[in-house]
Amino acid sequence: FLEPTTIIPLNNQLKLSRLQVEHEKQKILQSLARQIGDHAEPLRANLNILVELDLVHARAQLGRALKATRCPLNREGRVKLLQARNPELILNGAEVVP
């Protein structure tokens, strides 16, 4: 394929424009990365908090799904298990007898 000579300058301008657009994209991404980097510690701390909240929420959902209750402590700080069932067995579909 031979490019017509009248189109060569237009094609060159198009290539140059595309390069300029890519260069501008890179500048914008670098600027955004710097801005995010300036706030890295608070973002990391917030992420850790969200992970903890997600874990608490997942535990609560599992507890509700298993109809679980908290183990009461007696005055000596010991746990008295009544009608206890192993959640691993329940999750695996085994018949559990308390």
Tab-separated table of C-alpha atoms in Angstrom:
chain	number	residue	atom	x	y	z
A	1	PHE	CA	0.000	0.000	0.000
A	2	LEU	CA	1.371	3.383	-0.982
A	3	GLU	CA	0.113	6.328	0.952
A	4	PRO	CA	-0.918	9.244	-1.247
A	5	THR	CA	1.447	12.179	-0.796
A	6	THR	CA	-1.420	14.522	0.003
A	7	ILE	CA	-2.332	12.421	3.033
A	8	ILE	CA	1.198	12.072	4.473
A	9	PRO	CA	1.140	15.405	6.385
A	10	LEU	CA	-2.311	14.614	7.775
A	11	ASN	CA	-1.212	11.143	8.866
A	12	ASN	CA	1.915	12.588	10.488
A	13	GLN	CA	-0.206	15.151	12.329
A	14	LEU	CA	-2.545	12.384	13.488
A	15	LYS	CA	0.395	10.361	14.833
A	16	LEU	CA	1.778	13.446	16.578
A	17	SER	CA	-1.630	14.202	18.096
A	18	ARG	CA	-1.918	10.642	19.397
A	19	LEU	CA	1.538	10.897	20.968
A	20	GLN	CA	0.565	14.190	22.596
A	21	VAL	CA	-2.616	12.640	23.978
A	22	GLU	CA	-0.633	9.715	25.431
A	23	HIS	CA	1.903	12.120	26.924
A	24	GLU	CA	-0.898	14.139	28.528
A	25	LYS	CA	-2.490	10.946	29.896
A	26	GLN	CA	0.828	10.003	31.500
A	27	LYS	CA	1.158	13.462	33.073
A	28	ILE	CA	-2.356	13.203	34.511
A	29	LEU	CA	-1.741	9.692	35.865
A	30	GLN	CA	1.544	10.768	37.452
A	31	SER	CA	-0.165	13.744	39.067
A	32	LEU	CA	-2.942	11.539	40.433
A	33	ALA	CA	-0.412	8.996	41.702
A	34	ARG	CA	1.455	11.767	43.555
A	35	GLN	CA	-1.774	13.043	45.095
A	36	ILE	CA	-2.720	9.553	46.236
A	37	GLY	CA	0.806	8.965	47.509
A	38	ASP	CA	0.544	12.102	49.646
A	39	HIS	CA	-2.381	10.457	51.438
A	40	ALA	CA	-1.048	6.895	51.502
A	41	GLU	CA	-0.913	6.503	55.288
A	42	PRO	CA	-4.498	7.621	55.999
A	43	LEU	CA	-5.719	5.527	53.067
A	44	ARG	CA	-3.863	2.488	54.392
A	45	ALA	CA	-5.256	3.058	57.891
A	46	ASN	CA	-8.792	3.372	56.505
A	47	LEU	CA	-8.319	0.205	54.469
A	48	ASN	CA	-7.264	-1.668	57.615
A	49	ILE	CA	-10.358	-0.394	59.421
A	50	LEU	CA	-12.560	-1.519	56.531
A	51	VAL	CA	-10.950	-4.968	56.601
A	52	GLU	CA	-11.694	-5.251	60.332
A	53	LEU	CA	-15.294	-4.132	59.811
A	54	ASP	CA	-15.710	-6.623	56.980
A	55	LEU	CA	-14.417	-9.399	59.228
A	56	VAL	CA	-16.807	-8.440	62.037
A	57	HIS	CA	-19.681	-8.327	59.550
A	58	ALA	CA	-18.764	-11.739	58.107
A	59	ARG	CA	-18.620	-13.246	61.597
A	60	ALA	CA	-22.015	-11.774	62.433
A	61	GLN	CA	-23.521	-13.156	59.217
A	62	LEU	CA	-22.073	-16.600	59.901
A	63	GLY	CA	-23.328	-16.467	63.473
A	64	ARG	CA	-26.836	-15.610	62.294
A	65	ALA	CA	-26.743	-18.317	59.618
A	66	LEU	CA	-25.726	-20.914	62.212
A	67	LYS	CA	-28.172	-19.517	64.804
A	68	ALA	CA	-25.173	-19.182	67.091
A	69	THR	CA	-25.146	-17.472	70.475
A	70	ARG	CA	-22.329	-16.122	72.586
A	71	CYS	CA	-20.920	-18.379	75.256
A	72	PRO	CA	-21.741	-16.997	78.698
A	73	LEU	CA	-18.927	-16.837	81.243
A	74	ASN	CA	-19.506	-17.854	84.845
A	75	ARG	CA	-18.097	-15.917	87.812
A	76	GLU	CA	-14.772	-17.728	87.538
A	77	GLY	CA	-14.445	-16.699	83.899
A	78	ARG	CA	-15.140	-20.195	82.628
A	79	VAL	CA	-17.353	-21.088	79.736
A	80	LYS	CA	-20.302	-23.380	80.269
A	81	LEU	CA	-21.394	-24.927	76.990
A	82	LEU	CA	-25.062	-25.898	76.766
A	83	GLN	CA	-26.522	-27.297	73.560
A	84	ALA	CA	-23.130	-26.686	71.902
A	85	ARG	CA	-22.618	-27.731	68.294
A	86	ASN	CA	-19.447	-27.695	66.216
A	87	PRO	CA	-19.922	-25.097	63.456
A	88	GLU	CA	-17.471	-26.920	61.157
A	89	LEU	CA	-19.687	-30.012	61.230
A	90	ILE	CA	-22.800	-27.925	60.609
A	91	LEU	CA	-21.179	-26.195	57.626
A	92	ASN	CA	-20.214	-29.577	56.176
A	93	GLY	CA	-23.799	-30.790	56.442
A	94	ALA	CA	-23.168	-33.380	59.138
A	95	GLU	CA	-25.956	-34.242	61.541
A	96	VAL	CA	-24.991	-32.604	64.812
A	97	VAL	CA	-26.367	-33.699	68.156
A	98	PRO	CA	-25.886	-31.131	70.956
